[in-house]
CSV table of C-alpha atoms in Angstrom, one decimal:
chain,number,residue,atom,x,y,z
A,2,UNK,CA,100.0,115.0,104.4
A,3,UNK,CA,103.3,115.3,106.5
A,4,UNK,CA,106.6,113.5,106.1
A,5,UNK,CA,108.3,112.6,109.5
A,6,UNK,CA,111.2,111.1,110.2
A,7,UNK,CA,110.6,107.5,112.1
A,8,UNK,CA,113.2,108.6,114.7
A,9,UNK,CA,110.5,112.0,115.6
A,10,UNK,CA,107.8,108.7,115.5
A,11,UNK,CA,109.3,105.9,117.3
A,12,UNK,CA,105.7,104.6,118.1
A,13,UNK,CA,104.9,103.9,114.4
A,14,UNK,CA,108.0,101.1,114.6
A,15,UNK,CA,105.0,98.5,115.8
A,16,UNK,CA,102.7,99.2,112.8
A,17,UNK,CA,105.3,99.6,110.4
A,18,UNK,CA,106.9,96.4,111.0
A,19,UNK,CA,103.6,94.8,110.8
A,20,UNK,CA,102.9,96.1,107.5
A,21,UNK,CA,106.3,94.8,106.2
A,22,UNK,CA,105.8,91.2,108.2
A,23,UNK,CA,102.2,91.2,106.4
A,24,UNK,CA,103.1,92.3,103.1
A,25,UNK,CA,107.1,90.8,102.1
A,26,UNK,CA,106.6,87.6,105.8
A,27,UNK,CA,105.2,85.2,103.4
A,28,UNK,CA,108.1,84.7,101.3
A,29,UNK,CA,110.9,85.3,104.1
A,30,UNK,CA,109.6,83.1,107.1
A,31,UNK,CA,113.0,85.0,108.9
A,32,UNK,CA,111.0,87.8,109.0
A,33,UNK,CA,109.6,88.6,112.3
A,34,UNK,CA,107.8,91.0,114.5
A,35,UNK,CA,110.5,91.0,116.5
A,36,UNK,CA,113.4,90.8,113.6
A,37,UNK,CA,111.6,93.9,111.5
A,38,UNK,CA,111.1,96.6,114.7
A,39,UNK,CA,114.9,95.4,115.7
A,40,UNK,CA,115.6,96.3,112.5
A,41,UNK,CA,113.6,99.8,112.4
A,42,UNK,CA,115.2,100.7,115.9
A,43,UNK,CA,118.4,101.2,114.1
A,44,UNK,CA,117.1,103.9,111.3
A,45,UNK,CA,115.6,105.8,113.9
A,46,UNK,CA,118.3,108.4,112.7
A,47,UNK,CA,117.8,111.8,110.8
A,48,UNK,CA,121.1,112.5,109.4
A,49,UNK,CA,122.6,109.1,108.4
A,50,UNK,CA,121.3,105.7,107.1
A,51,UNK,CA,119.3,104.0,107.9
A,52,UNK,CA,116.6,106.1,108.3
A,53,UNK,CA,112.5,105.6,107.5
A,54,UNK,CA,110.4,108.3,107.0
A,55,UNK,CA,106.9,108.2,107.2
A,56,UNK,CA,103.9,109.8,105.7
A,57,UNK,CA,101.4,111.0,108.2
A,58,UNK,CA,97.9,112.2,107.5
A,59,UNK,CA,95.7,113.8,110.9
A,60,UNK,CA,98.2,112.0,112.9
A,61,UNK,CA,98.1,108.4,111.5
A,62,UNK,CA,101.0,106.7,109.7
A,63,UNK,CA,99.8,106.1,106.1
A,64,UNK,CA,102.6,104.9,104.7
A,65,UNK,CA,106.4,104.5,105.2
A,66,UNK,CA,110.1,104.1,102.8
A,67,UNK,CA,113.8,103.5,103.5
A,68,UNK,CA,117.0,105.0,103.0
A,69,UNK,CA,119.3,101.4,103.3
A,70,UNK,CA,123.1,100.8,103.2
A,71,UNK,CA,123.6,97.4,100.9
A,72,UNK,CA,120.5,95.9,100.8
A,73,UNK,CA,121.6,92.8,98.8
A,74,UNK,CA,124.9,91.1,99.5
A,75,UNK,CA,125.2,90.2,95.6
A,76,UNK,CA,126.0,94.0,95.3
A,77,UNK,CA,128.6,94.9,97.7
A,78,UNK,CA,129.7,97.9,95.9
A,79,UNK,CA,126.0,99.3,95.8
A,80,UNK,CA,125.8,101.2,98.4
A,81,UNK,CA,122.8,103.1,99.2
A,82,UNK,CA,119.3,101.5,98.3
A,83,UNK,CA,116.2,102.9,98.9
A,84,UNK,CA,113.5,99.9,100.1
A,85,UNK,CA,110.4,99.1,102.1
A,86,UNK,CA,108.3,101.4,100.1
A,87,UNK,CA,104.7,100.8,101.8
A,88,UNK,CA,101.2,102.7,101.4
A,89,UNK,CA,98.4,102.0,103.5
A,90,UNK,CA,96.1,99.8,101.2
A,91,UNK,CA,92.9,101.9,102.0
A,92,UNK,CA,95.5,104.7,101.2
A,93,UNK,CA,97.5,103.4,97.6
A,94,UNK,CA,96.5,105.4,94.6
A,95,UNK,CA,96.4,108.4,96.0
A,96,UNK,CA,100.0,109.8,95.1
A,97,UNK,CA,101.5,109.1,99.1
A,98,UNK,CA,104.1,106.4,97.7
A,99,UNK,CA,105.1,108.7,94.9
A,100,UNK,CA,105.7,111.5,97.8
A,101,UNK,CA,107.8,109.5,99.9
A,102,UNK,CA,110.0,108.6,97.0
A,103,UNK,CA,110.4,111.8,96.1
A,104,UNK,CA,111.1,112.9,99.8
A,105,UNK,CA,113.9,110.2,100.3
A,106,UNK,CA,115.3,111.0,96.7
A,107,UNK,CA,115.7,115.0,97.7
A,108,UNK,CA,117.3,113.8,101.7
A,109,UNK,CA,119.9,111.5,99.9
A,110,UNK,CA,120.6,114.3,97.4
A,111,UNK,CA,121.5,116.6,101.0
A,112,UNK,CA,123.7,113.5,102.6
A,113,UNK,CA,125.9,113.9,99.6
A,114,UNK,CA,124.3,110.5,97.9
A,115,UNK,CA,125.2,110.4,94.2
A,116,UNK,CA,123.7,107.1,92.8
A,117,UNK,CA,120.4,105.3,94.7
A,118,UNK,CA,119.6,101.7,94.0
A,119,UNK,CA,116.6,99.6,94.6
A,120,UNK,CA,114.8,96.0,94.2
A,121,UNK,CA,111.3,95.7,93.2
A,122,UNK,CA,108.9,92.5,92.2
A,123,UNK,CA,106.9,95.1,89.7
A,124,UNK,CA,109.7,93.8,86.7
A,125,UNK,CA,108.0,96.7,84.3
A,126,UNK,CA,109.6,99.3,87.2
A,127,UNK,CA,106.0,100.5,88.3
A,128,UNK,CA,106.0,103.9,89.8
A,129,UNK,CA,109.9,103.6,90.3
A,130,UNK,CA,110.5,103.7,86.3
A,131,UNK,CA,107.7,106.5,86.3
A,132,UNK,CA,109.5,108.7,88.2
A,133,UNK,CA,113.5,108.3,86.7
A,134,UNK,CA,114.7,105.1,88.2
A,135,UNK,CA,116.3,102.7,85.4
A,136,UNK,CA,116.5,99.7,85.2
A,137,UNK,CA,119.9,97.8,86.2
A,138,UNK,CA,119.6,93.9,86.1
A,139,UNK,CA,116.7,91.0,87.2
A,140,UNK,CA,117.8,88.7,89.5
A,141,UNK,CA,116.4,86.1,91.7
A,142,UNK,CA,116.5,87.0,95.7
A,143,UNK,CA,115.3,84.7,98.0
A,144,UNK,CA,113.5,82.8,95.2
A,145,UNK,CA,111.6,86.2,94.1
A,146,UNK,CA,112.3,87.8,90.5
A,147,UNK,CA,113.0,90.9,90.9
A,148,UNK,CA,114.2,94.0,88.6
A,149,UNK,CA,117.5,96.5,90.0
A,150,UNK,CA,117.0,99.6,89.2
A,151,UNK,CA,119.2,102.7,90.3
A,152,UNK,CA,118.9,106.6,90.2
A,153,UNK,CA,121.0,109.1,89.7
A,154,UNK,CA,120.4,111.2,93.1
């Protein structure tokens, strides 16, 4: 498996952004086909956020993750966020998602990113918690629970 940036893979921006209108569309009916690849045309960047990378196996895009700049406007002072963590489903399991975190965690580290934060539905932390990431606070967004948790980059 390869990790590319989105901007080297600008064709994935239609299949990404139907992953994430699939998977997180249901509970945000502002999310849009349209809305999400607008969105993913502006971290088509490689040295600045936002930027996506993806994880490519024999040239398909298995799965894809963020580097964000405030995700959540309760947290204005939060500044970079790492979101949109997604793994194919035939794919999950298999250690991809745990790659990409890793990936994004080490290219923060070389844009001079101290502290990375992050939003996730799994309130135990799933693989986030499993790989550093401590909890911060559990709000409600959007009428979702969800757990904060940051990393020290």
């Amino acid at each position: 498996m390869e990790i590319e940036y989105l901007a080297d893979s600008p064709d994935a921006i239609d299949l990404v952004a139907c992953w994430y209108v699939e998977e997180w569309g249901g509970s945000n009916s502002r999310l849009t086909l349209e809305s999400v690849s607008r969105s993913l045309t502006s971290s088509m960047n490689r040295d600045s956020l936002p930027l996506m990378l993806l994880a490519v196996e024999q040239k398909r895009v298995v799965g894809a993750v963020e580097l964000k700049i405030r995700e959540m406007s309760i947290y204005p002072d939060k500044e970079h966020w790492l979101g949109g963590l997604y793994v194919d489903p035939a794919r999950r399991g298999s250690g991809i998602g745990r790659q990409l975190i890793k990936r994004a965690i080490a290219l923060a580290s070389t844009l001079g990113i101290s502290m990375l934060y992050l939003q996730t539905e799994r309130l135990n932390g799933g693989v986030y918690a499993s790989l550093g990431w401590k909890p911060y606070e559990q709000v409600n967004n959007k009428g979702i629970d969800v757990l904060i948790m940051e990393r020290d980059v």
